[in-house]
Coordinates of C-alpha atoms in Angstrom, one line a residue:
Chain A
G1349 CA 37.6 171.5 32.4
A1350 CA 36.2 168.4 31.0
G1351 CA 35.9 165.9 33.4
V1352 CA 36.4 161.8 32.8
S1353 CA 34.8 160.7 29.5
Q1354 CA 33.7 157.1 28.6
S1355 CA 32.9 155.5 25.2
P1356 CA 30.5 153.9 24.5
R1357 CA 28.2 154.8 27.0
Y1358 CA 25.9 151.3 26.4
K1359 CA 27.1 148.6 24.3
V1360 CA 25.5 145.4 23.6
A1361 CA 27.2 142.6 22.6
K1362 CA 26.5 138.8 21.6
R1363 CA 28.1 136.1 23.6
G1364 CA 31.5 135.5 21.9
Q1365 CA 31.7 138.8 20.3
D1366 CA 35.0 141.3 21.1
V1367 CA 34.4 144.7 22.6
A1368 CA 36.6 147.6 23.6
L1369 CA 35.6 150.6 25.9
R1370 CA 37.4 153.4 25.8
C1371 CA 38.6 156.0 28.6
D1372 CA 39.6 159.3 28.3
P1373 CA 40.8 160.8 31.5
I1374 CA 41.5 164.5 32.7
S1375 CA 44.3 165.7 31.3
G1376 CA 47.3 165.8 33.2
H1377 CA 46.4 163.0 35.5
V1378 CA 48.7 160.3 35.9
S1379 CA 47.0 157.8 37.4
L1380 CA 44.0 155.6 35.8
F1381 CA 41.9 153.0 36.7
W1382 CA 39.3 150.4 35.5
Y1383 CA 36.6 149.3 37.7
Q1384 CA 33.7 146.4 37.0
Q1385 CA 30.6 147.2 39.1
A1386 CA 27.5 144.8 38.7
L1387 CA 24.2 145.8 39.6
G1388 CA 23.8 146.8 42.8
Q1389 CA 27.2 146.3 44.1
G1390 CA 30.1 148.3 44.9
P1391 CA 32.8 148.7 42.1
E1392 CA 35.6 146.2 41.9
F1393 CA 39.1 146.8 41.1
L1394 CA 40.4 145.7 38.0
T1395 CA 43.5 147.1 36.6
Y1396 CA 45.6 150.4 37.2
F1397 CA 48.2 152.5 35.0
Q1398 CA 50.4 155.1 36.1
N1399 CA 51.1 156.9 33.0
E1400 CA 51.7 154.0 30.6
A1401 CA 52.9 151.4 32.9
Q1402 CA 50.3 149.1 33.7
L1403 CA 51.3 148.6 37.6
D1404 CA 48.6 146.0 38.9
K1405 CA 45.9 144.0 36.7
S1406 CA 45.2 141.6 39.6
G1407 CA 41.7 142.4 39.4
L1408 CA 41.2 141.4 35.8
P1409 CA 38.5 138.3 36.1
S1410 CA 40.2 136.2 33.1
D1411 CA 43.0 136.3 30.2
R1412 CA 40.2 137.7 28.0
F1413 CA 40.3 140.7 29.8
F1414 CA 43.1 143.1 28.8
A1415 CA 44.2 146.8 29.0
E1416 CA 46.4 149.3 27.4
R1417 CA 47.4 153.3 27.8
P1418 CA 49.8 153.3 25.3
E1419 CA 50.7 157.0 25.4
G1420 CA 49.8 157.3 28.9
S1421 CA 46.6 159.3 28.6
V1422 CA 43.7 157.7 26.8
S1423 CA 43.1 154.0 27.7
T1424 CA 41.0 150.9 26.5
L1425 CA 39.7 148.2 28.2
K1426 CA 39.4 145.2 25.8
I1427 CA 37.1 142.1 26.5
Q1428 CA 37.7 139.2 24.4
R1429 CA 34.7 136.3 23.9
T1430 CA 32.3 138.1 25.7
Q1431 CA 30.3 135.8 28.2
Q1432 CA 27.2 136.7 30.0
E1433 CA 28.8 137.3 33.2
D1434 CA 31.0 140.2 32.2
S1435 CA 27.7 142.3 31.7
A1436 CA 28.3 145.0 34.0
V1437 CA 29.0 148.6 34.2
Y1438 CA 32.6 149.5 33.5
L1439 CA 34.0 152.8 35.3
C1440 CA 37.1 154.3 34.5
A1441 CA 38.5 157.3 37.0
S1442 CA 41.8 159.0 36.9
S1443 CA 43.9 160.9 39.5
P1444 CA 46.5 163.3 39.9
W1445 CA 48.5 161.7 42.7
Q1446 CA 48.3 159.0 45.1
G1447 CA 45.9 159.7 48.4
H1448 CA 44.0 162.4 46.2
E1449 CA 40.4 161.7 44.9
Q1450 CA 40.0 159.6 42.0
F1451 CA 37.7 161.3 39.4
F1452 CA 35.1 159.0 37.8
G1453 CA 33.5 158.7 34.3
P1454 CA 29.8 158.2 33.6
G1455 CA 30.7 154.1 33.0
T1456 CA 30.0 151.9 30.0
R1457 CA 27.1 149.4 30.4
L1458 CA 27.8 146.3 28.8
T1459 CA 25.0 143.9 28.2
V1460 CA 26.3 140.4 27.2
L1461 CA 23.1 138.6 25.5
Chain B
A901 CA 44.1 142.0 52.2
Q902 CA 41.4 145.4 53.1
T903 CA 38.1 145.0 53.5
V904 CA 35.3 147.5 53.5
T905 CA 31.8 146.7 55.1
Q906 CA 28.5 148.5 55.1
S907 CA 26.0 146.9 56.9
Q908 CA 23.3 149.1 56.0
P909 CA 22.0 148.1 52.7
E910 CA 19.0 150.8 52.7
M911 CA 18.6 154.0 54.9
S912 CA 15.8 156.4 54.8
V913 CA 15.6 160.0 56.4
Q914 CA 13.1 162.7 56.2
E915 CA 14.2 165.8 54.4
A916 CA 16.2 168.5 57.1
E917 CA 16.7 165.4 59.3
T918 CA 19.9 164.0 59.9
V919 CA 21.3 160.7 58.9
T920 CA 24.4 158.7 59.4
L921 CA 25.8 155.7 57.8
S922 CA 28.1 153.3 58.8
C923 CA 31.1 151.8 57.4
T924 CA 33.9 149.3 58.8
Y925 CA 37.0 148.6 57.5
D926 CA 39.9 145.8 57.9
T927 CA 43.7 146.6 57.3
S928 CA 47.2 146.3 58.7
E929 CA 48.6 149.5 57.3
S930 CA 48.8 152.4 59.8
D931 CA 48.3 155.2 57.2
Y932 CA 45.6 155.5 54.4
Y933 CA 43.2 157.4 53.2
L934 CA 39.2 156.8 53.4
F935 CA 36.4 158.1 51.3
W936 CA 32.5 158.4 50.6
Y937 CA 31.5 158.5 47.2
K938 CA 28.0 159.4 46.0
Q939 CA 26.7 157.6 43.0
P940 CA 23.4 159.1 42.1
P941 CA 20.6 157.2 39.9
S942 CA 22.7 158.7 36.4
R943 CA 25.9 156.5 37.6
Q944 CA 28.4 158.9 37.9
M945 CA 30.4 158.6 41.3
I946 CA 31.3 162.2 42.8
L947 CA 33.4 162.4 45.9
V948 CA 31.7 163.3 49.0
I949 CA 34.7 163.4 51.8
R950 CA 37.9 162.8 52.2
Q951 CA 39.8 161.6 55.7
E952 CA 43.4 161.1 56.0
A953 CA 44.1 158.2 58.5
Y954 CA 46.7 160.2 60.5
K955 CA 44.9 163.5 60.8
Q956 CA 43.0 163.0 64.2
Q957 CA 40.3 165.7 63.3
N958 CA 37.4 164.4 61.4
A959 CA 36.7 165.7 57.9
T960 CA 33.8 168.1 57.2
E961 CA 32.5 169.3 54.4
N962 CA 29.3 171.6 54.7
R963 CA 26.4 169.4 55.8
F964 CA 28.8 166.4 55.5
S965 CA 30.8 165.0 58.1
V966 CA 32.8 162.2 59.4
N967 CA 33.3 160.2 62.6
F968 CA 36.5 158.3 62.2
Q969 CA 37.5 156.1 64.9
K970 CA 40.8 154.6 63.6
A971 CA 41.3 152.1 67.0
A972 CA 37.6 150.7 65.9
K973 CA 38.6 151.0 62.0
S974 CA 35.2 152.8 61.8
F975 CA 34.1 155.4 59.7
S976 CA 30.7 156.7 59.5
L977 CA 29.3 159.3 57.5
K978 CA 26.7 162.2 58.9
I979 CA 24.2 164.2 56.7
S980 CA 22.6 167.1 58.5
D981 CA 20.0 169.0 57.0
S982 CA 19.3 166.1 54.4
Q983 CA 17.7 167.3 51.2
L984 CA 16.0 165.6 48.4
G985 CA 19.2 166.1 46.2
D986 CA 21.2 164.0 48.7
A987 CA 19.1 160.6 47.4
A988 CA 21.8 158.4 46.1
M989 CA 23.9 155.3 46.5
Y990 CA 26.5 155.8 48.9
F991 CA 30.1 153.9 49.3
C992 CA 32.8 153.9 51.5
A993 CA 36.2 153.0 50.2
Y994 CA 39.4 152.6 51.0
N995 CA 42.5 153.6 49.7
G996 CA 46.6 152.0 50.5
I997 CA 49.3 154.6 51.0
L998 CA 52.2 152.1 50.0
A999 CA 53.4 152.5 46.4
G1000 CA 51.4 150.6 43.6
N1001 CA 48.6 150.3 46.4
E1002 CA 46.4 153.1 45.0
K1003 CA 43.4 151.1 44.0
L1004 CA 39.9 152.0 45.8
T1005 CA 38.5 149.5 47.7
F1006 CA 34.8 149.7 47.9
G1007 CA 32.0 148.6 50.1
T1008 CA 28.7 147.3 49.1
G1009 CA 26.8 150.6 49.3
T1010 CA 23.9 152.4 51.3
R1011 CA 21.3 153.3 49.5
L1012 CA 20.0 156.4 50.8
T1013 CA 16.1 157.9 50.5
I1014 CA 14.8 161.0 51.3
I1015 CA 11.3 161.2 52.4
P1016 CA 9.7 164.6 51.7

């Protein structure tokens, strides 16, 4: 079956613009995660969903970041009024249950000019 | 909060030789999962190996094996018979077992170069 897909793969935004990043997890996976990966660093946790419930959003860096998963499948990460420090690769991962490996998508590289 | 430390930013190994990547972590939990993920230049993160903390036996996957030392909170990855395709960033990651604590905490990574 298909893996985790993310779109767009690349996004260039002007400072102050809003962006929306999409994640399609593996069908049937209950858990969905968003991570932010700065250049040369390890991924850092942003937020986590179990089905449609957002159980942990402790990693969101500011109130400009918002994520949703309204029907328990596709998720969208929205960043309002983008800043240069938001430039990073945003990774989405899904997992069938806790402790199982997380399957990662290819990421969206966001560049804020 | 849990932390994961990878003290080797870069490593290199001759093709067909063996290399060991280091990882230490800090946690107050008694049970958890540990992972090694590989991220090739294309950036898609893929699982290399997984260890459950309650299992004393070290996990192995073909040429990949771990040395899990729970008391020392150490989780190193050994790659035997290194191949050119092993070149990538390798990340050690921790996953708690408590309900609602499913996030992965990653180290900063080790860039592995294979010398032909």
